[in-house]
Coordinates of C-alpha atoms and ligand atoms in Angstrom, one line a residue:
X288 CA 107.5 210.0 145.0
X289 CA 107.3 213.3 146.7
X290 CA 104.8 215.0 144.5
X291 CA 102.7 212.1 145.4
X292 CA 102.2 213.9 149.3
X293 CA 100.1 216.6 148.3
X294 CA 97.4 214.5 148.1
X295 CA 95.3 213.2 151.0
X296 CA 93.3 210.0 151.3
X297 CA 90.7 212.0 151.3
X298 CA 91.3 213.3 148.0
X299 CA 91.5 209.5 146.7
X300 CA 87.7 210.4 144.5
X301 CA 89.1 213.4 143.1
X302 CA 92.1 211.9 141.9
X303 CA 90.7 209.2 140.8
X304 CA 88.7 211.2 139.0
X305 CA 91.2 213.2 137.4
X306 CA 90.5 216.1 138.5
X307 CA 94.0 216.4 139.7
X308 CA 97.3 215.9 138.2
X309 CA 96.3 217.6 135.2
X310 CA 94.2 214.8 133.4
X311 CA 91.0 216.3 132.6
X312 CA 92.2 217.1 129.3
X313 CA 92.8 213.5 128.6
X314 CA 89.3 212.1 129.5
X315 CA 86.1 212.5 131.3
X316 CA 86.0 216.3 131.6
X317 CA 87.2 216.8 127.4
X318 CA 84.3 216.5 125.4
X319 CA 85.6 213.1 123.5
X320 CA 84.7 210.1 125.4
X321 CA 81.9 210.9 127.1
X322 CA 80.3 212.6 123.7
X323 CA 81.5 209.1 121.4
X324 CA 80.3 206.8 124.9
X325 CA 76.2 208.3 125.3
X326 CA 75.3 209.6 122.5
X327 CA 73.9 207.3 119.9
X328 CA 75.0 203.6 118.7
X329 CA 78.3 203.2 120.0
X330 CA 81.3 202.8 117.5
X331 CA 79.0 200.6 114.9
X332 CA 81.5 201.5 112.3
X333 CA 84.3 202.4 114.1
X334 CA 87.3 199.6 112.4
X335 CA 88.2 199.8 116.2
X336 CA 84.6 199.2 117.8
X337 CA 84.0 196.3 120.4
X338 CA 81.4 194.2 120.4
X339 CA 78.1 195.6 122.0
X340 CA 78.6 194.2 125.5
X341 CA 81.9 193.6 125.7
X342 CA 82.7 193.5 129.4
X343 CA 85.6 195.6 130.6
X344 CA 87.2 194.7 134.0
X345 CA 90.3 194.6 136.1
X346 CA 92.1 191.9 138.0
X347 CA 93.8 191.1 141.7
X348 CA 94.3 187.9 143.4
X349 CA 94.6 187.8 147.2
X350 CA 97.4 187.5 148.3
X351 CA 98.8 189.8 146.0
X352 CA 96.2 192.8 147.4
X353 CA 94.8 191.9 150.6
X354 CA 96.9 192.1 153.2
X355 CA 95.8 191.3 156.6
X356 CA 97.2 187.8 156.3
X357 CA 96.5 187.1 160.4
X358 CA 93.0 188.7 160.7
X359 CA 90.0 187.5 161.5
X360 CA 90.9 183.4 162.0
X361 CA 92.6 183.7 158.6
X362 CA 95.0 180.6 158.4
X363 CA 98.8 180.7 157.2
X364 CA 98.6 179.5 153.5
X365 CA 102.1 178.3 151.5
X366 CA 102.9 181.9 150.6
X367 CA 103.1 183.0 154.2
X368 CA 105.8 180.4 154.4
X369 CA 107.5 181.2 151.1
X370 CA 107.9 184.5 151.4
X371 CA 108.6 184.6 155.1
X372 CA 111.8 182.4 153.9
X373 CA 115.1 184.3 153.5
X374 CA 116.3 184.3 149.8
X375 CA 112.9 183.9 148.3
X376 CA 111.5 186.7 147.2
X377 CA 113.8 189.9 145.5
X378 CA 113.1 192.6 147.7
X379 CA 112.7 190.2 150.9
X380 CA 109.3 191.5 151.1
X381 CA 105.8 189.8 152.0
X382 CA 101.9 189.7 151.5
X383 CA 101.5 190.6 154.7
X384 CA 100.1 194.5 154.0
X385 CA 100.4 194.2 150.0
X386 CA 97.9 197.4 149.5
X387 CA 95.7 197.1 152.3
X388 CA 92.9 195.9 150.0
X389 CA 91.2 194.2 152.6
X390 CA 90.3 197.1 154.5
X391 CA 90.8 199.8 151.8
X392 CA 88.2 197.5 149.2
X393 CA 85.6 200.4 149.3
X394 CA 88.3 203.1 148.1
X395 CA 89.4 200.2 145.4
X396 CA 85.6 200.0 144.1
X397 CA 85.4 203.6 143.4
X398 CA 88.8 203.4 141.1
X399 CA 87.0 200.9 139.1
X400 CA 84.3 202.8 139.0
X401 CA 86.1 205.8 137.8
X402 CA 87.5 203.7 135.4
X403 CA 83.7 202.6 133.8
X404 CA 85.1 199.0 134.2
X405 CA 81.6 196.3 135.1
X406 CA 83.2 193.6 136.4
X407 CA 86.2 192.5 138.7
X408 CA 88.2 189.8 138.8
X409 CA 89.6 188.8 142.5
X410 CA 90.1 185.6 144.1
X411 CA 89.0 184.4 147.4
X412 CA 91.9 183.5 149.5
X413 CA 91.1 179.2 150.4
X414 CA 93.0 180.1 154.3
X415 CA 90.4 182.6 155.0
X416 CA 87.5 180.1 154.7
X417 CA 89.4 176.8 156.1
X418 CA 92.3 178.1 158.4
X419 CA 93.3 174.7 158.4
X420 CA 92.2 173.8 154.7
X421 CA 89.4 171.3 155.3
X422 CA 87.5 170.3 158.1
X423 CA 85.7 173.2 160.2
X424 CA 84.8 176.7 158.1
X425 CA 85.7 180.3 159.2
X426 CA 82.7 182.3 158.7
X427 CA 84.1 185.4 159.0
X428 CA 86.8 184.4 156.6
X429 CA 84.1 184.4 154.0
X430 CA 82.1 187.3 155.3
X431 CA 85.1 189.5 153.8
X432 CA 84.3 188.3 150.3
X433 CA 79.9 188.9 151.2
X434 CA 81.1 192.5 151.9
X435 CA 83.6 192.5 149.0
X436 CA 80.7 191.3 146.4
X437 CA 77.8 193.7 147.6
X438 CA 79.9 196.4 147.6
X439 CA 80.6 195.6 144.0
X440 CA 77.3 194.7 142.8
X441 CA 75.7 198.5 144.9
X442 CA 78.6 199.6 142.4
X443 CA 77.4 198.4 139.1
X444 CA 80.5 196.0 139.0
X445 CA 80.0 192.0 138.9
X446 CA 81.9 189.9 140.3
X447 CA 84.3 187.3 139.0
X448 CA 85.4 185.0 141.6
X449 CA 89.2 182.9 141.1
X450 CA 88.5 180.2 144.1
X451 CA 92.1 179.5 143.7
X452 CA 95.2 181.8 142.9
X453 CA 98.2 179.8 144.2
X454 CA 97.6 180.8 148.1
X455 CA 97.2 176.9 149.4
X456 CA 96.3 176.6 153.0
X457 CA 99.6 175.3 154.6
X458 CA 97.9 173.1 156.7
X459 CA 97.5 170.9 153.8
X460 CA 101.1 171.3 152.4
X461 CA 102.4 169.9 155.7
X462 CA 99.4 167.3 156.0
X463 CA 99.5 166.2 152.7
X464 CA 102.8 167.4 150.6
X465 CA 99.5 169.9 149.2
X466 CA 99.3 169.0 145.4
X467 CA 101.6 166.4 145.1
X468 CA 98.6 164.5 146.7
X469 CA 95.1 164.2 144.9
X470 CA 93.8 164.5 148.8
X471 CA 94.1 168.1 148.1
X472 CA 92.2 167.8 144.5
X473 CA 89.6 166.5 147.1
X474 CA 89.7 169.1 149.9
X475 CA 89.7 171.9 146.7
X476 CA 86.1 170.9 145.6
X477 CA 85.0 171.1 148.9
X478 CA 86.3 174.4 149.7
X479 CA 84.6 175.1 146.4
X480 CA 81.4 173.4 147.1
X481 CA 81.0 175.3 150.6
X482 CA 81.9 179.1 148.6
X483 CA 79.6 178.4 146.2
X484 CA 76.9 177.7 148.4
X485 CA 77.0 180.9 150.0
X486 CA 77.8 183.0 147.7
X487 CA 76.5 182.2 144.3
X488 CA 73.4 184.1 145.2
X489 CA 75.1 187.2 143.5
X490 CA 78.4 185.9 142.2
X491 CA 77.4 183.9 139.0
X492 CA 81.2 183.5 137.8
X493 CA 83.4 181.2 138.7
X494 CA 87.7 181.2 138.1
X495 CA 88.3 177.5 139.2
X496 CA 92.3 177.5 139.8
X497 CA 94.4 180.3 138.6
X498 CA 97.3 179.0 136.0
X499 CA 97.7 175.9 136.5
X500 CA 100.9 176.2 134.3
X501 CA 102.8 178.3 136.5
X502 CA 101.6 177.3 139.5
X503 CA 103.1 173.9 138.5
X504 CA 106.5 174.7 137.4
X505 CA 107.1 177.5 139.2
X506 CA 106.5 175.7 142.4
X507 CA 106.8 172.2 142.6
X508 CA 109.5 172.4 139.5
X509 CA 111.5 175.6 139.7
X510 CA 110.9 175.8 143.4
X511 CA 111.0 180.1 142.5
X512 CA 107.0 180.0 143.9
X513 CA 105.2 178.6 147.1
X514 CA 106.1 175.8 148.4
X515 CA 109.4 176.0 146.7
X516 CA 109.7 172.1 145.9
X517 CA 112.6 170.9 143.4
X518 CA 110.5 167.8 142.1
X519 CA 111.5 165.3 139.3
X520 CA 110.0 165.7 135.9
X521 CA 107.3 162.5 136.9
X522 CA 106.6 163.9 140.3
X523 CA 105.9 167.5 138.5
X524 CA 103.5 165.6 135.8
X525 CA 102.1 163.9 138.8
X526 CA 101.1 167.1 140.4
X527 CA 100.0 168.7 136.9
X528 CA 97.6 165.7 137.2
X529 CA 96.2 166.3 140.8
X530 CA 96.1 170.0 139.8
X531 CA 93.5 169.4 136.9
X532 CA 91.9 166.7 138.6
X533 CA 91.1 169.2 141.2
X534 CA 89.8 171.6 138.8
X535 CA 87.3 169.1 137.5
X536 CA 86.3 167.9 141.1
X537 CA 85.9 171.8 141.8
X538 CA 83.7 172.0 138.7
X539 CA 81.2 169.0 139.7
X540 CA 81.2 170.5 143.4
X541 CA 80.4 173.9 142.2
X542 CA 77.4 173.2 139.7
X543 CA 76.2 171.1 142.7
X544 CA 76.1 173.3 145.3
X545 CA 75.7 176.8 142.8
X546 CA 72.7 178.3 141.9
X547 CA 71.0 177.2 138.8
X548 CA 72.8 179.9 135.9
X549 CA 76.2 180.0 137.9
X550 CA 78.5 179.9 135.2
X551 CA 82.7 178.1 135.8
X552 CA 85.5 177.7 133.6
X553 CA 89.2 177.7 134.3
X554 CA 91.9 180.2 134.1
X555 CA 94.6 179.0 132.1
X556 CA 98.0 180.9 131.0
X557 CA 98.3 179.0 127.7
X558 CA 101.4 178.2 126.2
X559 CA 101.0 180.5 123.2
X560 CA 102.2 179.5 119.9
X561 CA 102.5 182.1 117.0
X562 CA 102.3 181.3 113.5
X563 CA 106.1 183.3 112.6
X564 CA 104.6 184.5 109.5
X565 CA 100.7 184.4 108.6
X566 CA 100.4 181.6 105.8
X567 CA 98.0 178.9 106.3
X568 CA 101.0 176.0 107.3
X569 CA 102.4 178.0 109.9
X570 CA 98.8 178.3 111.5
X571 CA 98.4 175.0 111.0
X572 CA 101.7 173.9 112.6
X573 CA 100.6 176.2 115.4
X574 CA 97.4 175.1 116.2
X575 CA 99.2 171.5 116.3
X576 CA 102.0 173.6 118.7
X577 CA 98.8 174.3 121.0
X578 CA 97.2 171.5 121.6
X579 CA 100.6 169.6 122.2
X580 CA 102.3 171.8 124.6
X581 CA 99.3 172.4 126.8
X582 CA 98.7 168.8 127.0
X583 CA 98.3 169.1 130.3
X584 CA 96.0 171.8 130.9
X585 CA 93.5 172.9 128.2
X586 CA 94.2 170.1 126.1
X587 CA 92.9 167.5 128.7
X588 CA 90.6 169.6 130.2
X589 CA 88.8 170.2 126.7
X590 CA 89.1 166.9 125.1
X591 CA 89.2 164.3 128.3
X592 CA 92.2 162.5 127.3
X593 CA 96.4 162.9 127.0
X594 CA 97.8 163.2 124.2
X595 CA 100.0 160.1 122.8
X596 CA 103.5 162.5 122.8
X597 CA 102.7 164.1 126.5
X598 CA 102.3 160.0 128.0
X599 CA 105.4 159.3 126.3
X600 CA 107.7 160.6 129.3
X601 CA 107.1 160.7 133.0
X602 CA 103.4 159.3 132.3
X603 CA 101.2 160.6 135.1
X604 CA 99.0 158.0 137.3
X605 CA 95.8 158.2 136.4
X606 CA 92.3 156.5 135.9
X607 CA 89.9 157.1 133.2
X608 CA 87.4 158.2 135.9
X609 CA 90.2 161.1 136.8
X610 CA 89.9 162.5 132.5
X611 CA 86.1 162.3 132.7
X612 CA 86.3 164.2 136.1
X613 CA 88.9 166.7 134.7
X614 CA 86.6 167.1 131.3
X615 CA 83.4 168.2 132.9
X616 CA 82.2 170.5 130.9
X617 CA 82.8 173.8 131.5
X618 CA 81.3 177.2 130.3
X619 CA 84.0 179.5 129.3
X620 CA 87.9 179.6 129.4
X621 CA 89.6 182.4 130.8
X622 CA 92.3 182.9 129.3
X623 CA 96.1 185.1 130.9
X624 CA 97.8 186.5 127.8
X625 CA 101.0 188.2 128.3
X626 CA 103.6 187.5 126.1
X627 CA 104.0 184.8 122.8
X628 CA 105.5 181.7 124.0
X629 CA 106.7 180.7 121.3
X630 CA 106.5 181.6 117.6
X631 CA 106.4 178.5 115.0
X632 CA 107.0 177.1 111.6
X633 CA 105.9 174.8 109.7
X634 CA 108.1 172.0 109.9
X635 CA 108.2 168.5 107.8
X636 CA 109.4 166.5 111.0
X637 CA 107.4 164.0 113.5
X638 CA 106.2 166.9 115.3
X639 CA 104.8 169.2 112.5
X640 CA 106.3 172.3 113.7
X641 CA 109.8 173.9 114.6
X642 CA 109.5 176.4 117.5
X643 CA 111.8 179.2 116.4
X644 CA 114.7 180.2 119.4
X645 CA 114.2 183.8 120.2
X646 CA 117.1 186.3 119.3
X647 CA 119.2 187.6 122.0
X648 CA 117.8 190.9 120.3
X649 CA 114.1 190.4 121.4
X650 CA 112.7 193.3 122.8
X651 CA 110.9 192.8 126.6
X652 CA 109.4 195.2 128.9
X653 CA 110.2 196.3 132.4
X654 CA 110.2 192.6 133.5
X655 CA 112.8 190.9 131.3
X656 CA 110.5 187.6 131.0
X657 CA 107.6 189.7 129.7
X658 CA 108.4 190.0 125.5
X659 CA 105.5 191.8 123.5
X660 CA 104.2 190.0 121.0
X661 CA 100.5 191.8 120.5
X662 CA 99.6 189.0 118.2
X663 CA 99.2 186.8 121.0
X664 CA 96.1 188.4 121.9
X665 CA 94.7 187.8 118.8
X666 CA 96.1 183.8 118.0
X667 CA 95.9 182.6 121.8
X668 CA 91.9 182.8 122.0
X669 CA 91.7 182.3 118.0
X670 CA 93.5 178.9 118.6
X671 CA 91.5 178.1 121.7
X672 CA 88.1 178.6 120.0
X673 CA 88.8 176.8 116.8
X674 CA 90.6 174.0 118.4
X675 CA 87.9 172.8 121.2
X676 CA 85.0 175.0 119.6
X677 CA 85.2 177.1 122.3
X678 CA 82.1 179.1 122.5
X679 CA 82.9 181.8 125.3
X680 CA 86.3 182.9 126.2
X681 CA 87.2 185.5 128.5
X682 CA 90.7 187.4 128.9
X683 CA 91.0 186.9 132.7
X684 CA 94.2 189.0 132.8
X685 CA 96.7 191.1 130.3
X686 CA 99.0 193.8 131.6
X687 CA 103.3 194.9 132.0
X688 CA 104.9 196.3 134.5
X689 CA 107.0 199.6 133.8
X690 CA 109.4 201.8 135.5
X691 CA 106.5 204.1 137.0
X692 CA 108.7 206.9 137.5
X693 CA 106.9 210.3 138.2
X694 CA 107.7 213.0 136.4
X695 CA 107.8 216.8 137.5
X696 CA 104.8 217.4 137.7
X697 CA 103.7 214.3 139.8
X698 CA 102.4 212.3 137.1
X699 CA 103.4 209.0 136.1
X700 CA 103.3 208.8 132.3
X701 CA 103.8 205.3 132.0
X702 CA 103.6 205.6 128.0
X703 CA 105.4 201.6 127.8
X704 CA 102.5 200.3 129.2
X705 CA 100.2 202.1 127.4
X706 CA 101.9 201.3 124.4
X707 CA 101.8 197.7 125.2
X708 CA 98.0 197.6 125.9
X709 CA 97.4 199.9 122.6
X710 CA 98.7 197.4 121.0
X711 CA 97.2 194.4 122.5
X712 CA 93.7 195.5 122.6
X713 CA 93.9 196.3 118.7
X714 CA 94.6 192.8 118.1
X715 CA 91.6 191.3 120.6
X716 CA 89.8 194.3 118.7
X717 CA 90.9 192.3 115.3
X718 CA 89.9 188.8 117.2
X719 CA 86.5 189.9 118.1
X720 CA 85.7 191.7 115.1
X721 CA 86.4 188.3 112.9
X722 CA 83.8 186.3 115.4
X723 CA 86.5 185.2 118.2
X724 CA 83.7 184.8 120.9
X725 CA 85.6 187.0 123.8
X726 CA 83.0 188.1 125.6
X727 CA 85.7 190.6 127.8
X728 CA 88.7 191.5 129.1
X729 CA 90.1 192.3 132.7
X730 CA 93.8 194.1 132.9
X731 CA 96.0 193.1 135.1
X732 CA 96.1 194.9 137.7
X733 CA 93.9 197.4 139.3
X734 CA 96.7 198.7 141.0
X735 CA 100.4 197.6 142.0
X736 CA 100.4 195.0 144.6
X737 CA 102.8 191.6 145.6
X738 CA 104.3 190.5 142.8
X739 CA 105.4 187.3 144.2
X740 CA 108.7 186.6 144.2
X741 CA 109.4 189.8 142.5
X742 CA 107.9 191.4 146.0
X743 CA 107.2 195.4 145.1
X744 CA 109.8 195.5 142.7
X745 CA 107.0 195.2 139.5
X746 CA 104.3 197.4 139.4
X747 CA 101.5 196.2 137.1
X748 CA 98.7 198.5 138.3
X749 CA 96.7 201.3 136.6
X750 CA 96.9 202.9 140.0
X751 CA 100.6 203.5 142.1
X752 CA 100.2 202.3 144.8
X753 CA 102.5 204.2 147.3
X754 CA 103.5 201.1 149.7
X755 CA 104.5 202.9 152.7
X756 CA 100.9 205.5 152.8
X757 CA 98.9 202.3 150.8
X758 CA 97.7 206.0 148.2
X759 CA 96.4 205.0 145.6
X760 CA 97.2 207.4 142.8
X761 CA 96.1 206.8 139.0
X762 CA 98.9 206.7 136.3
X763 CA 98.6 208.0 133.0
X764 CA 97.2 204.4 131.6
X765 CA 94.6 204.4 133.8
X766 CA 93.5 207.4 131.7
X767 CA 93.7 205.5 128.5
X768 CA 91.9 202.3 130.1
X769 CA 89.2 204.9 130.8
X770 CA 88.6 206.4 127.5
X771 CA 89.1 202.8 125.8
X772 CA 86.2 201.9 127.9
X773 CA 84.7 205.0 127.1
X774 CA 84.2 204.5 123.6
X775 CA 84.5 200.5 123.5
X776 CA 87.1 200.9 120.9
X777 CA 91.1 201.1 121.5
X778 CA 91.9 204.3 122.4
Ligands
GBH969 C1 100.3 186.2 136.0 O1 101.2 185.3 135.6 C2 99.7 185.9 137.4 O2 98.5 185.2 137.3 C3 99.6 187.1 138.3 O3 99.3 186.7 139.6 C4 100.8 188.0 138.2 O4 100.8 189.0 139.0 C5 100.9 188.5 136.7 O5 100.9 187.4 135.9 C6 102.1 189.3 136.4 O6 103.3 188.5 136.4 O7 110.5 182.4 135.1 O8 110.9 184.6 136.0 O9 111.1 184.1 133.7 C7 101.8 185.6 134.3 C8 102.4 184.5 133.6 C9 104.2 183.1 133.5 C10 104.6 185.3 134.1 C11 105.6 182.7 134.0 C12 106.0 185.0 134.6 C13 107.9 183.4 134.1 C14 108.8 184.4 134.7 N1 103.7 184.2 134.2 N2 106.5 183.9 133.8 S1 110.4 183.8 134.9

């Protein structure tokens, strides 16, 4: 870290501009991007163009970046807890700084700027605005996010709002055992309701809840996420229930109380299922893999009804009212792609499909759960579209974590990650460029921050974020995000 001191919070702009550690070369001050990016059409027949348009972002979520988890009537949310519990997360660290975001957000605007990105992806922490998760509102809780979005928008960047990224007041956890209860679906698409009253004025997109996947199993399953609970396989389809039957009361409640052209959709880490090998079966049998194994997410969400194999076990309780609630239509799906799921074959059994065990031998990244597979960026919104006729999809997150180690001179050449987003990007470039309508892409993350119960331990950002100074200090990716953006074509 200790080349990392020379540089003052002061010098934060010209770092981020790359004026320092030697990256000039690399981007805005070589001729290259900023020649290909304003001069004439852009990339028209470049094999690796973008679609005119496409919307370049970054992503955070609240808890992860915020910090100042007891300020300004903010209430204690089920992460508080969690993490605040010995044994929970690897590092025994907490939200309870993270990066400072909450009082550093200007700083954190002018690295996305720097970047070129238009839009940002954060999520509005639910304790802020109801301490005690329903009843009376904390104005000032919500006044962060009015400061938070005109900054932006005096920026150039818009605002994409997650109303719900996994930080549940705890008030209703110990009230109402939180999801487990459809009492919290309820008190969701209020909070909703009274956030987009006041602030889709000048926030016009809407994140409804934040993977409902792992927010399920992880917690209420696993018990390795907030609140920890060890639930039996009908109690966890139960809550996978309440979960999406919140996100459909938070849908209703929104275009109710949003301004006419708000625009909501969910944003879903699908379970993504790779044909093994490109022949029309194996696409077949993983289209089939797709709709079955998010039968409780996108697949009732899109189509308003279980399917026959997911009622089978552990049915759910539900009325028919609760799948018309959960169907509302919605105007886009966001979409978290990290790593394939699962790669399938065609398979002549009741299913339709075999999902292949992984080697021992499969590669992974930093974190050992995260396995490139660069197709998935290509077949996850591919199957999405094709399967529900899904007419606007946006990648609401996509990053890796790597070692981050400086080198010598100070910089952090984090050539993995760049590798891994090279990669990626060419196969949503391929998506796009056969009519996949992704309309853009936010990378996870703007810079490192909590990585749940990994604490610190996993950096995802484009920026190092030095946890004892909160410096913010771009890595060598965040040159390549930059000149990707640059010339809307993979860089
Ligand atoms: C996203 O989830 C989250 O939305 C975001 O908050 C997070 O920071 C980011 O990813 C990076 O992790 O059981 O230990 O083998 C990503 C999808 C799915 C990744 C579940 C971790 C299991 C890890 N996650 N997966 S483990």
């Amino acid at each position: 870290m200790m080349p990392f001191k020379r540089f003052s919070r002061r010098q934060f702009g010209r770092i981020a501009g790359w004026s320092a550690l030697g990256m000039s070369a690399l981007s805005s001050g070589s001729g290259l991007a900023q020649s290909d990016a304003d001069s004439g059409p852009r990339n028209r027949a470049t094999p690796s163009g973008f679609p005119d348009g496409f919307l370049w972002g970054t992503a955070t979520s609240a808890y992860q970046v915020e910090g100042a988890v007891n300020e300004e009537g903010r209430g204690p949310s089920i992460w508080d807890r969690f993490a605040h519990t010995p044994g929970t997360i690897s590092d025994h660290s907490n939200g309870d700084i993270a990066t400072d975001h909450y009082h550093l957000y200007k700083e954190d605007i002018q690295l996305m700027k720097s970047l070129g990105t238009k839009a940002y992806r954060f999520s509005i922490a639910w304790p802020r605005v109801f301490p005690e998760g329903a009843g009376s509102a904390n104005p000032k809780g919500l006044d962060f996010y009015n400061r938070l979005v005109d900054e932006l928008l005096a920026n150039g960047i818009q605002p994409f709002a997650t109303l719900y990224h996994w930080d549940l007041p705890q008030a209703l956890q110990d009230r109402f055992g939180g999801w487990t209860s459809r009492d919290t679906s309820k008190a969701f698409a209020d909070y909703a309701a009274h956030v987009t009253g006041r602030l889709s004025d000048r926030v016009k997109h809407f994140f409804t809840i934040n993977e409902c996947s792992r927010l399920v199993h992880h917690g209420h399953e696993f018990g390795a996420d907030a609140p920890g609970l060890k639930l039996s396989p009908s109690d966890v389809k139960q809550v996978r229930h309440n979960v999406a039957l919140g996100h459909g009361l938070a849908v209703q409640a929104i275009r109710a109380n949003g301004r006419a052209g708000i625009r909501v959709g969910p944003a879903e880490n699908a379970v993504s299922c790779i044909p093994a090998i490109e022949t029309p079966a194996n696409i077949r049998a993983a289209e089939i893999a797709t709709r079955e194994l998010n039968a409780g997410y996108l697949t009732v969400m899109l189509e308003g009804k279980y399917t026959e194999a997911y009622l089978a076990q552990d049915a759910p309780k539900f009325t028919a009212e609760d799948l018309r609630i959960i169907s509302s239509p919605i105007d886009f799906v966001g979409l978290n792609v990290y790593m394939p799921d699962h790669y399938v074959v065609a398979a002549d059994n009741e299913r339709g499909f075999t999902l292949a065990p992984f080697p021992k031998s499969f590669p992974h990244m930093k974190a050992t759960w995260l396995r490139p597979g660069p197709e998935t960026m290509y077949w996850v919104p591919r199957h999405v579209a094709k399967l529900w006729n899904v007419k606007s999809i946006y990648i609401t997150e996509n990053g890796t974590s790597s070692s981050d180690q400086p080198a010598a001179d100070g910089t952090i050449y984090d050539v993995d990650r760049i590798m891994y987003l090279r990669n990626y990007l060419t196969q949503l470039q391929r998506a796009t460029s056969e009519g996949v309508p992704v309309l853009g892409y936010f990378l996870w993350s703007l810079m490192d921050n909590f990585e749940w119960s990994d604490g610190y331990e996993q950096r995802f950002g484009l920026y190092h974020v030095d946890f004892e100074t909160r410096r913010r200090t771009p890595k060598l990716s965040a040159a390549f995000y930059r000149e990707t953006i640059a010339r809307n074509a993979v860089a």
